[in-house]
CSV table of C-alpha atoms in Angstrom, one decimal:
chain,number,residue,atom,x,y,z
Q,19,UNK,CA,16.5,-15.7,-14.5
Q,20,UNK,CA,17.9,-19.5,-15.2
Q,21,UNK,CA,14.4,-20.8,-16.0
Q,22,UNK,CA,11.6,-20.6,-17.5
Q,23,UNK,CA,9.0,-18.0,-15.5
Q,24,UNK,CA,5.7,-19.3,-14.2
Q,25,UNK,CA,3.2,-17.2,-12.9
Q,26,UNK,CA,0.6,-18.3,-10.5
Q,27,UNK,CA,-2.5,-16.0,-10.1
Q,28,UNK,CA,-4.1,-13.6,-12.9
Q,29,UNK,CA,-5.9,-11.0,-11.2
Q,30,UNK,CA,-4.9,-7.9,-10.4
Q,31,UNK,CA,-1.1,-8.7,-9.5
Q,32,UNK,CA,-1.0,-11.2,-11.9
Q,33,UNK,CA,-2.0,-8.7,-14.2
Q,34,UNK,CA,0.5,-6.1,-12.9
Q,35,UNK,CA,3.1,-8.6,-12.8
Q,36,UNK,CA,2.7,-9.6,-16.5
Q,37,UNK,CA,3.1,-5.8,-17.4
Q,38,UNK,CA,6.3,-5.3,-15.3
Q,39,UNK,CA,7.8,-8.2,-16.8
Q,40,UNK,CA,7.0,-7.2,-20.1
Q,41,UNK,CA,8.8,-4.1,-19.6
Q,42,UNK,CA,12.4,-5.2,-18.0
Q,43,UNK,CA,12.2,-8.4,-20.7
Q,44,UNK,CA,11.5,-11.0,-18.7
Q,45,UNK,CA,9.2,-13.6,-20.9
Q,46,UNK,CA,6.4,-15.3,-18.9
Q,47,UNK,CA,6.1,-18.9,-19.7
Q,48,UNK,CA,2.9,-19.6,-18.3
Q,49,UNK,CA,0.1,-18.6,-16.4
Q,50,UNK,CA,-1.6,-20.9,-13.5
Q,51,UNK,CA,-5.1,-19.9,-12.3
Q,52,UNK,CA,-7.7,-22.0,-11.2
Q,53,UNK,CA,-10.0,-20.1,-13.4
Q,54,UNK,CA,-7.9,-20.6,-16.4
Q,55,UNK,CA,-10.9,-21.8,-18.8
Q,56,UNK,CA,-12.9,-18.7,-18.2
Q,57,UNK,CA,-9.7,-16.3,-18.4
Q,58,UNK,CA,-8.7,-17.9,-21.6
Q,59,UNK,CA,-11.4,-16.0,-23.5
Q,60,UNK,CA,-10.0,-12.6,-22.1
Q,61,UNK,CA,-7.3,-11.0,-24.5
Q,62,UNK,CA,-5.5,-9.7,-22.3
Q,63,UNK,CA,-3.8,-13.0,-22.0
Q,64,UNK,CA,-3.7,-13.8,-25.6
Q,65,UNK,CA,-0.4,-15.6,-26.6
Q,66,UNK,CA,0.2,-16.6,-23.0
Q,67,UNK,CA,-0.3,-20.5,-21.9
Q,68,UNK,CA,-2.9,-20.2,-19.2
Q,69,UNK,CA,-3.5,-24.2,-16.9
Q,70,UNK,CA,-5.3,-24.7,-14.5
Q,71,UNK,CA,-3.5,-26.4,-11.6
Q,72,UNK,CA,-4.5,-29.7,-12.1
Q,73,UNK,CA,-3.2,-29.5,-15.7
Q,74,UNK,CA,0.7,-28.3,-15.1
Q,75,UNK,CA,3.0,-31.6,-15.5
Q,76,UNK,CA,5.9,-32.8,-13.2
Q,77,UNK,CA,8.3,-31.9,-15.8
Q,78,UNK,CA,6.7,-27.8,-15.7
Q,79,UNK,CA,7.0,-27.8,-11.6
Q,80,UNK,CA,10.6,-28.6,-11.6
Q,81,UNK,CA,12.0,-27.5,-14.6
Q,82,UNK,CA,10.4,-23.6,-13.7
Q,83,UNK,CA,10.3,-21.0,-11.2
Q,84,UNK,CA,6.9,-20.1,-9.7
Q,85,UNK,CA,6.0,-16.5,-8.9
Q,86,UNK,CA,2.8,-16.0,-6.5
Q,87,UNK,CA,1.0,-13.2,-7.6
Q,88,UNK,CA,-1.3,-13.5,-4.7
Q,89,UNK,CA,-1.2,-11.3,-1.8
Q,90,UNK,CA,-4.9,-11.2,-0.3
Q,91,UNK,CA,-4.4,-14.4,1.4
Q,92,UNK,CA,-0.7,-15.6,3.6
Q,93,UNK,CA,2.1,-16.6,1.2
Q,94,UNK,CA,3.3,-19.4,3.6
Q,95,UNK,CA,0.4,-21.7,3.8
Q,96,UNK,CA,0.0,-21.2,-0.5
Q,97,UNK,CA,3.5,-21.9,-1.1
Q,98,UNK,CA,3.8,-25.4,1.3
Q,99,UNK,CA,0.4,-26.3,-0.2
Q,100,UNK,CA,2.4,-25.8,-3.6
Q,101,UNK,CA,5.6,-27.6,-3.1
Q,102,UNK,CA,3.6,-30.5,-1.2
Q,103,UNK,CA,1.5,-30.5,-5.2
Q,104,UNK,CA,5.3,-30.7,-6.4
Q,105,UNK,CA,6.4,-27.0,-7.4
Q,106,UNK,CA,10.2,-26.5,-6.4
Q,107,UNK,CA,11.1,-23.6,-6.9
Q,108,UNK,CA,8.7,-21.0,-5.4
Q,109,UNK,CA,9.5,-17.0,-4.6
Q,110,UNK,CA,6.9,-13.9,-4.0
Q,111,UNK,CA,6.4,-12.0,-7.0
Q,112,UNK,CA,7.5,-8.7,-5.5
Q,113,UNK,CA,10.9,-10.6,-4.3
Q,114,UNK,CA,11.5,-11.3,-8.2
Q,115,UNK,CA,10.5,-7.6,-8.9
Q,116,UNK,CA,13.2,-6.2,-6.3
Q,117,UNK,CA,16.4,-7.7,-8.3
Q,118,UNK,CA,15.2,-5.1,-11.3
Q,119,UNK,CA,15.2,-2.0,-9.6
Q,120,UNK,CA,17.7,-0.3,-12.1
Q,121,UNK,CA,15.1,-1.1,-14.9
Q,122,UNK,CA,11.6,-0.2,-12.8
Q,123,UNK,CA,10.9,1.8,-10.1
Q,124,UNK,CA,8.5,-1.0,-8.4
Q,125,UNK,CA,9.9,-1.5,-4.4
Q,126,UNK,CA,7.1,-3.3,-2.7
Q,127,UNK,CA,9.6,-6.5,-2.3
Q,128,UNK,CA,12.2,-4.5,-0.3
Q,129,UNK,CA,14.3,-6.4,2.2
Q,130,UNK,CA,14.8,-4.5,5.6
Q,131,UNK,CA,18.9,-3.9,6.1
Q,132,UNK,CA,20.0,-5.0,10.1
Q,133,UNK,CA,18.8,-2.6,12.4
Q,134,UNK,CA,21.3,0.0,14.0
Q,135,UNK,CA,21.4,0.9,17.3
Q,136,UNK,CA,18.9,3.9,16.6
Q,137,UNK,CA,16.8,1.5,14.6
Q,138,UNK,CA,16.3,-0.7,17.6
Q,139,UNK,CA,15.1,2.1,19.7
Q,140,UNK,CA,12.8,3.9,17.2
Q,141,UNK,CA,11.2,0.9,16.1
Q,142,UNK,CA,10.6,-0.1,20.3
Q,143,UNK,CA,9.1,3.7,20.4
Q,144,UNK,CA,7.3,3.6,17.3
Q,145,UNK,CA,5.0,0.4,18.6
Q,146,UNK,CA,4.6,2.3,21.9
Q,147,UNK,CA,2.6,5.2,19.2
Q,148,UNK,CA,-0.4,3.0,18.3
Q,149,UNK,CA,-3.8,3.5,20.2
Q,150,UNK,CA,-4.2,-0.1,20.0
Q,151,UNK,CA,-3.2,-3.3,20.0
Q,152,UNK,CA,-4.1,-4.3,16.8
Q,153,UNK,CA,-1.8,-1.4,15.2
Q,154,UNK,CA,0.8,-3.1,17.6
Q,155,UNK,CA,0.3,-6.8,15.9
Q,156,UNK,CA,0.0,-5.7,12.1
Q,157,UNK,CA,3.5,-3.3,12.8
Q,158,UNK,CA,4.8,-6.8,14.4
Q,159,UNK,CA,4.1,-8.5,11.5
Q,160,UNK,CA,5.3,-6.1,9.0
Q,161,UNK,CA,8.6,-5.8,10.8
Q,162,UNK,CA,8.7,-9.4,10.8
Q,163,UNK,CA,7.8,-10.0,6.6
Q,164,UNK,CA,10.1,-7.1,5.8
Q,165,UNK,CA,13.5,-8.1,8.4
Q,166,UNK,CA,12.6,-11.6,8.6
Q,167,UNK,CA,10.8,-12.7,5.9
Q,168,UNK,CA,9.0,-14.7,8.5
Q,169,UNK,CA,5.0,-14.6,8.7
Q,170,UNK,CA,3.5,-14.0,11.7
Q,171,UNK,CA,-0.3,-13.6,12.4
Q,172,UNK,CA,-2.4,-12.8,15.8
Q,173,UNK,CA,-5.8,-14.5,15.8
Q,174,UNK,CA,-7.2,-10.7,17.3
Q,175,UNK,CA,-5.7,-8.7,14.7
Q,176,UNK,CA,-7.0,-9.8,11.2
Q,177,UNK,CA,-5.6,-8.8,8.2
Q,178,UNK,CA,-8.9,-7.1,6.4
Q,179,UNK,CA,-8.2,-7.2,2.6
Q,180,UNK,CA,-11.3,-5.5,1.6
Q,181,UNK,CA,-11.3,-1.6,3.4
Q,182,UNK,CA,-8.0,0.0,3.3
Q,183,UNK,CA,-8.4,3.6,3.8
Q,184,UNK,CA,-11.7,3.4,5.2
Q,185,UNK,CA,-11.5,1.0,8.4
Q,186,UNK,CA,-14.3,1.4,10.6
Q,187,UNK,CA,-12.8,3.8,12.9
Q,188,UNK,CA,-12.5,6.2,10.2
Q,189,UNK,CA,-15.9,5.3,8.8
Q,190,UNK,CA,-16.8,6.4,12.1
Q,191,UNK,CA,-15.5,9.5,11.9
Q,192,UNK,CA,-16.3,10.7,8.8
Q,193,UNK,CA,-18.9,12.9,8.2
Q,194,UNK,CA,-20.8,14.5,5.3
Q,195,UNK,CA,-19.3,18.1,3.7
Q,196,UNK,CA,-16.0,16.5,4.0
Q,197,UNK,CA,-13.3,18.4,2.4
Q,198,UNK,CA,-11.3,15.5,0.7
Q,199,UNK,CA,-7.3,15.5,-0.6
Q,200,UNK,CA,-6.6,12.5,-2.6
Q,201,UNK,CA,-2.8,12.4,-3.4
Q,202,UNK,CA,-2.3,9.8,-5.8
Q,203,UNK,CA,-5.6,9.2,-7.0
Q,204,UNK,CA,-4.3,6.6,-9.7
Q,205,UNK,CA,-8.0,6.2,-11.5
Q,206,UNK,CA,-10.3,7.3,-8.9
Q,207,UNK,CA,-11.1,3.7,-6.9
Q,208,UNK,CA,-10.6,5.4,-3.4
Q,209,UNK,CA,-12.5,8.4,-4.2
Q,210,UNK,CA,-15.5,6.0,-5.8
Q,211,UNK,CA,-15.2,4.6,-2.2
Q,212,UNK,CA,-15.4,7.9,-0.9
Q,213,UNK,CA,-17.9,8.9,-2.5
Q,214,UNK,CA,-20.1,5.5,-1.9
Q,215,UNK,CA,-19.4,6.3,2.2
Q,216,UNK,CA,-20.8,9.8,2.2
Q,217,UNK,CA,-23.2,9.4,-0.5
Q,218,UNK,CA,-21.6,11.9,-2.1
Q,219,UNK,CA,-22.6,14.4,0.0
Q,220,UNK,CA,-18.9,16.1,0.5
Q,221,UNK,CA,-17.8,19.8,0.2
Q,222,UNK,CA,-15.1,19.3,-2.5
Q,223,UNK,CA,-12.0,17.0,-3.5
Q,224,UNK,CA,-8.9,18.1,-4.9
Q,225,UNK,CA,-7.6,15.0,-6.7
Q,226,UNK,CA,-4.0,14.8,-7.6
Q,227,UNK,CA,-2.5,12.4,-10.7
Q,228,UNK,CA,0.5,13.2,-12.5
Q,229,UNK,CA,0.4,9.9,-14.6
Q,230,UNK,CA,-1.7,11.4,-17.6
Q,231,UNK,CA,-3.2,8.2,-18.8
Q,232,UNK,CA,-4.2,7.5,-15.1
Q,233,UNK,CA,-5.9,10.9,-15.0
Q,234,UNK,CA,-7.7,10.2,-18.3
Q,235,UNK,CA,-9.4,7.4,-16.6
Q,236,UNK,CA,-9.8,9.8,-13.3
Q,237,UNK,CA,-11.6,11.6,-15.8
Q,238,UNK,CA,-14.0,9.5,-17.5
Q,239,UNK,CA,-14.9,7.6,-13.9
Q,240,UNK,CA,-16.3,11.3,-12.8
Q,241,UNK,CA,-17.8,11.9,-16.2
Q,242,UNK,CA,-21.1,10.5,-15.7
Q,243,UNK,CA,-21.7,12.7,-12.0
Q,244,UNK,CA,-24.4,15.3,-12.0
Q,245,UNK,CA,-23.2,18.4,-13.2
Q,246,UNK,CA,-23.1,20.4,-9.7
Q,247,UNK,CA,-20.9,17.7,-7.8
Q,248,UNK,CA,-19.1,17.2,-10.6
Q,249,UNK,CA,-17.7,20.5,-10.6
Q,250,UNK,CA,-16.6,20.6,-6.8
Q,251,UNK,CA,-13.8,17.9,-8.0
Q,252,UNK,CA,-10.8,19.1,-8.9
Q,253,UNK,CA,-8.2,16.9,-10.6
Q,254,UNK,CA,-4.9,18.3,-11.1
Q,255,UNK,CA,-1.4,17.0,-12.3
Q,256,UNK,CA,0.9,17.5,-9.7
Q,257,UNK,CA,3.2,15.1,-7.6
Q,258,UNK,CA,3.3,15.8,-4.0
Q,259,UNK,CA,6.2,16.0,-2.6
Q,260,UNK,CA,7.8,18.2,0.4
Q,261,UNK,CA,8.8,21.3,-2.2
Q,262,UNK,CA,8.1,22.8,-5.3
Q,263,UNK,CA,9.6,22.2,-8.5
Q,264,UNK,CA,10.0,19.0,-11.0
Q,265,UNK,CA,10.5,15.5,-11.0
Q,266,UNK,CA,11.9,13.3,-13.3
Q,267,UNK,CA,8.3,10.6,-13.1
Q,268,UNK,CA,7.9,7.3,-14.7
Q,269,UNK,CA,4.5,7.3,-16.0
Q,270,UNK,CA,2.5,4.3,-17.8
Q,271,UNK,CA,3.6,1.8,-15.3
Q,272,UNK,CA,-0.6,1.5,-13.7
Q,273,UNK,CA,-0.7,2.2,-10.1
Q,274,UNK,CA,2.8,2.0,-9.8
Q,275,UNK,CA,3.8,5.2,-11.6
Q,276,UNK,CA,5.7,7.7,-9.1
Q,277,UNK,CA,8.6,9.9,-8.9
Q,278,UNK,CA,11.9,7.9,-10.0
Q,279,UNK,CA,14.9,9.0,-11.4
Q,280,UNK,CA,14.7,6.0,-14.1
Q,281,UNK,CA,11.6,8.2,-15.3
Q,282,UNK,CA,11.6,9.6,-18.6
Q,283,UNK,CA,9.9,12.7,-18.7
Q,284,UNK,CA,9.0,15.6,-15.9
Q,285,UNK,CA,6.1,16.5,-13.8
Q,286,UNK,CA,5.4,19.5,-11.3
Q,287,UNK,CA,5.9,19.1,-7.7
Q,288,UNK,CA,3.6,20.9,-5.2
Q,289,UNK,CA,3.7,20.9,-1.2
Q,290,UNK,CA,0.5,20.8,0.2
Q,291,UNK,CA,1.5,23.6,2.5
Q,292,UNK,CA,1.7,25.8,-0.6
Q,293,UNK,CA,-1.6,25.2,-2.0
Q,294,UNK,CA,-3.5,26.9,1.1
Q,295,UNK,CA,-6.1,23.9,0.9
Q,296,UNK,CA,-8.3,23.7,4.1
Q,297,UNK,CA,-8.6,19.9,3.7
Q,298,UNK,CA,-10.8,17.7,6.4
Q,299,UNK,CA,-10.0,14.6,5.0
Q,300,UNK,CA,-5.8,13.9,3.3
Q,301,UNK,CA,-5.2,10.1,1.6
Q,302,UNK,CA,-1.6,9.5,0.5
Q,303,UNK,CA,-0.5,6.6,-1.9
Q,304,UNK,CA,2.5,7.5,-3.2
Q,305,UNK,CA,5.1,4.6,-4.0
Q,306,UNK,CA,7.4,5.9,-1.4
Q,307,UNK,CA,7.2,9.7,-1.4
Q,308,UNK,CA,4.5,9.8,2.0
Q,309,UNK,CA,6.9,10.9,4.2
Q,310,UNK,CA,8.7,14.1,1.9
Q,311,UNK,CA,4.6,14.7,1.3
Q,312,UNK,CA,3.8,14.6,5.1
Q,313,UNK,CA,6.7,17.0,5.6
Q,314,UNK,CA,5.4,19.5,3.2
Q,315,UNK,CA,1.5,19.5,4.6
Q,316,UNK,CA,3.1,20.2,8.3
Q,317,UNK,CA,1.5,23.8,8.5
Q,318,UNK,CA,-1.8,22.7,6.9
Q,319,UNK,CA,-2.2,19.3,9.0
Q,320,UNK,CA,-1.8,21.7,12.1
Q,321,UNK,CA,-4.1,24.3,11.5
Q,322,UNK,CA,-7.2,22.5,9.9
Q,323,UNK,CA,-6.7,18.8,11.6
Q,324,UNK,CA,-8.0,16.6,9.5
Q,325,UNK,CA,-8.4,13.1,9.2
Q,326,UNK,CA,-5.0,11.4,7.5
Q,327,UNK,CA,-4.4,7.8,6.0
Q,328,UNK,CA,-1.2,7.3,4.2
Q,329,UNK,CA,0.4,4.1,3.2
Q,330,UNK,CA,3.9,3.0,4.1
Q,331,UNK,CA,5.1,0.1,2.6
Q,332,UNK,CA,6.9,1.2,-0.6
Q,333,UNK,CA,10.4,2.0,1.5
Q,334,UNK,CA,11.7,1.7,4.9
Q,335,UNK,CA,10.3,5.0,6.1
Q,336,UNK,CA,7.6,2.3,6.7
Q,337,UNK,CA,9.4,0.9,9.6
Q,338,UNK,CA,9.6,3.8,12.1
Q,339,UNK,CA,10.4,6.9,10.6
Q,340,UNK,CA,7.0,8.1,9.5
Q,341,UNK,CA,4.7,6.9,12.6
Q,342,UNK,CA,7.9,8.5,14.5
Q,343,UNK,CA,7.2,11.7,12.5
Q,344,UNK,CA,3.4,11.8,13.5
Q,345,UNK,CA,4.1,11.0,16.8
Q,346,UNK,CA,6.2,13.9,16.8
Q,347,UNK,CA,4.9,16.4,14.8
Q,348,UNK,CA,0.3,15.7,15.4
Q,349,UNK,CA,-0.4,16.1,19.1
Q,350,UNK,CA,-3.5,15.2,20.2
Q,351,UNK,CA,-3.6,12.7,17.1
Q,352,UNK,CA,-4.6,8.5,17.9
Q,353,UNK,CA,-2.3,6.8,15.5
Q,354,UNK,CA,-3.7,3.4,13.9
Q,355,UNK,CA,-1.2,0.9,11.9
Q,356,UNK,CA,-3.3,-1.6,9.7
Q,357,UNK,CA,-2.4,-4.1,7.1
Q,358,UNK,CA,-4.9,-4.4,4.1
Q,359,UNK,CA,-2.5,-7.8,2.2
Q,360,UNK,CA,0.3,-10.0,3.0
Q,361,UNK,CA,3.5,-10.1,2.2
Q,362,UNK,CA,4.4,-6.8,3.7
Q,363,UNK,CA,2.3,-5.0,1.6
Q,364,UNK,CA,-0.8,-2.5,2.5
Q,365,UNK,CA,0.6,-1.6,5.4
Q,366,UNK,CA,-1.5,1.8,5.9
Q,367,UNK,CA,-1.2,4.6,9.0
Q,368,UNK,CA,-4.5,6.1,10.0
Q,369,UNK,CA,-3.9,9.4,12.6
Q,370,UNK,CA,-7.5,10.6,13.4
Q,371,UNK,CA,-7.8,13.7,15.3
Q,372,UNK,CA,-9.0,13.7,19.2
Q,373,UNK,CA,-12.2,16.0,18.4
Q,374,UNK,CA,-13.2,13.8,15.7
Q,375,UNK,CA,-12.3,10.2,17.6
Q,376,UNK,CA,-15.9,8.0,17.0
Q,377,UNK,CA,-17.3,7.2,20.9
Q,378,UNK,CA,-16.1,3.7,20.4
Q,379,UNK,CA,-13.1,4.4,20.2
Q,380,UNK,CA,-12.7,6.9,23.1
Q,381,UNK,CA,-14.5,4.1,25.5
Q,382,UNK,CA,-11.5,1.6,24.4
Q,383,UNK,CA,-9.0,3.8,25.1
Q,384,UNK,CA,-6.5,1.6,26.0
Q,385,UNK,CA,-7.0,-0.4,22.8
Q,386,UNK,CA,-8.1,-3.9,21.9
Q,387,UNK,CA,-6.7,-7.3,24.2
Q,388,UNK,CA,-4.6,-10.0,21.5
Q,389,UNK,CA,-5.1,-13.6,22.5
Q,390,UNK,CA,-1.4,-13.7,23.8
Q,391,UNK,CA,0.4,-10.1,23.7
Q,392,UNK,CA,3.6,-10.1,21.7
Q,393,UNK,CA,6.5,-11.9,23.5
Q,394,UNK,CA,9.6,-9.5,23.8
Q,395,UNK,CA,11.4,-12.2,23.2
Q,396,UNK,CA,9.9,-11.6,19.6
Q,397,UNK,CA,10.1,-8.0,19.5
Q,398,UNK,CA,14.2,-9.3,19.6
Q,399,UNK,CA,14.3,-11.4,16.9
Q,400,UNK,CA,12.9,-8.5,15.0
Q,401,UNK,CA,15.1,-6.0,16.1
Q,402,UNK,CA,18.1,-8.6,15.7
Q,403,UNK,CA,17.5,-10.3,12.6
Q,404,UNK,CA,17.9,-13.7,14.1
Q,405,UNK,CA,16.7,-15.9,11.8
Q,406,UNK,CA,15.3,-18.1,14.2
Q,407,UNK,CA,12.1,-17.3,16.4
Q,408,UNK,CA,13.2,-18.3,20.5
């Protein structure tokens, strides 16, 4: 870092961005958020400058560098709106956060290395697996953010900020009595959800945190369920991974605590395959580790089928190898590729079962029509890393 840091957004990434910063010593200088007056009165954000837009001088937008801590809306059109208001030096916070990976474990701003030969033709298989068109258009574009750094966008295939995990297909399918597996519960926001969609009315959940202050929270979010649900929730402190064992974990670090060898203390390690769980219903979040999960929950995802939602944007498994592996490995399986933010992030797989596939989508079986389907000529500059769209 050669200049003073400015961050621009303080919600949740803003938030989360302060924190990381904190911890690899990177001093924020100031904080820009249109609701700056209000967010002044928080403490959170005590001893930090915080301006409104309107209120940063010439001499702050070119003597700085400007980290957009905003992902629920596209970074190009906010960064030219920036640098036509006079900010010159402009970068993703997550592209900041990669250059620190031997401090933190964060990856969400990983750059995708040139594609081999075998990349090329996974990646043209892998967006032959989707049951739709849509899943087609978000993999485009996350290919695209991730090689390219290039943001594309089909007018057919919104990005949907607000329902990751539960898109309306799986809304669709879910039903009451579910038998739920939350790996990587964090503090319990997907399961609220969960909860909210089947109005509670579920046959048990097995919740698994290893980050204990995460779990605390777990804990007191639950608290105030009647007693009788209450006790069909499990919450244990295991990782999942694909064996048993330990793991070095770096804990403390919010949602973003995982598995790391830059952790400083160690967890348990469970495969779901060893738990003899009879699960209708698997979420994974697990800053990176989906795929070594996946692989460990083979025997269990055969014989009881359930539903399965599992993000994919921490690493490059992301790119083909896990929709390649459930391609492979969950016959009978529609496979579903959403993105829930921008910037290459909340990209989320969705397989859902052929018994359990909602009547909707059976009848579009061929999957939705884009307004314009992807040139191939794009589907190149992907796979080639031009820099340039033909």
């Amino acid at each position: 870092m050669d200049k003073p840091l400015v961050l621009y957004g303080a919600g949740s990434l803003g938030r989360m961005a302060r924190e990381y910063l904190n911890h690899v010593g990177i001093p924020v200088h100031l904080v820009v958020d249109m609701n700056a007056r209000q967010l002044s009165q928080d403490a959170y954000w005590a001893g930090i400058p915080l301006l409104r837009p309107d209120e940063i001088t010439p001499d702050q937008q070119q003597g700085t560098l400007l980290a957009l801590c905003i992902v629920t809306a596209p970074y190009a059109p906010m960064a030219n709106e920036l640098a036509s208001a006079g900010w010159k030096d402009i970068v993703p916070f997550y592209d900041i956060a990669e250059h620190y990976r031997d401090r933190h474990p964060l990856s969400n701003g990983w750059f995708a290395a040139p594609f081999s030969k075998q990349d090329e033709g996974a990646i043209a298989s892998a967006l032959e697996c989707w049951s739709d068109d849509v899943s087609r258009a978000h993999h485009l574009q996350f290919l695209a953010w991730r090689r390219l750094r290039q943001e594309w966008s089909f007018p057919d295939a919104r990005i949907d900020t607000s329902n990751r995990f539960f898109i309306p297909e799986m809304l669709a399918a879910l039903g009451q009595n579910e038998r739920f597996l939350d790996a990587g519960s964090y503090v319990g926001q997907v399961i609220k959800t969960f909860l909210l969609h089947t109005e509670k009315q579920f046959e048990h959940i097995w919740a698994f945190e290893p980050d204990a202050g995460s779990r605390a929270k777990l804990q007191s979010l639950l608290s105030d369920m009647e007693e009788t649900r209450r006790q069909e929730i499990e919450i244990l402190p295991w990782a999942i991974t694909e064996t048993e064992g330990e793991r070095p974990f770096f804990s403390d670090l919010g949602y973003a605590s995982q598995c790391s060898d830059l952790g400083g203390e160690l967890v348990p390690c469970r495969a779901i395959d060893t738990l003899n769980l009879a699960p209708t219903f698997i979420k994974l979040h697990l800053e990176g580790m989906e795929l070594p999960a996946l692989r460990g929950a083979i025997r269990t995802l055969r014989q009881h089928r359930p539903l399965l939602t599992a993000t994919i944007y921490h690493n490059d498994d992301g790119l083909w190898r896990t929709p390649r592996w459930l391609q492979n490995n969950l016959p009978g399986y529609a496979l579903l590729f959403r993105l829930h933010s921008w910037c290459g992030t909340g990209a989320t797989i969705y397989a859902l079962p052929e018994e359990r596939w909602p009547a909707s989508m059976v009848a579009t079986e061929t999957g939705l029509t884009l307004a314009g389907d992807p040139d191939p000529c794009m589907i190149a500059a992907i796979l080639r890393g031009h820099d340039e769209l033909p």
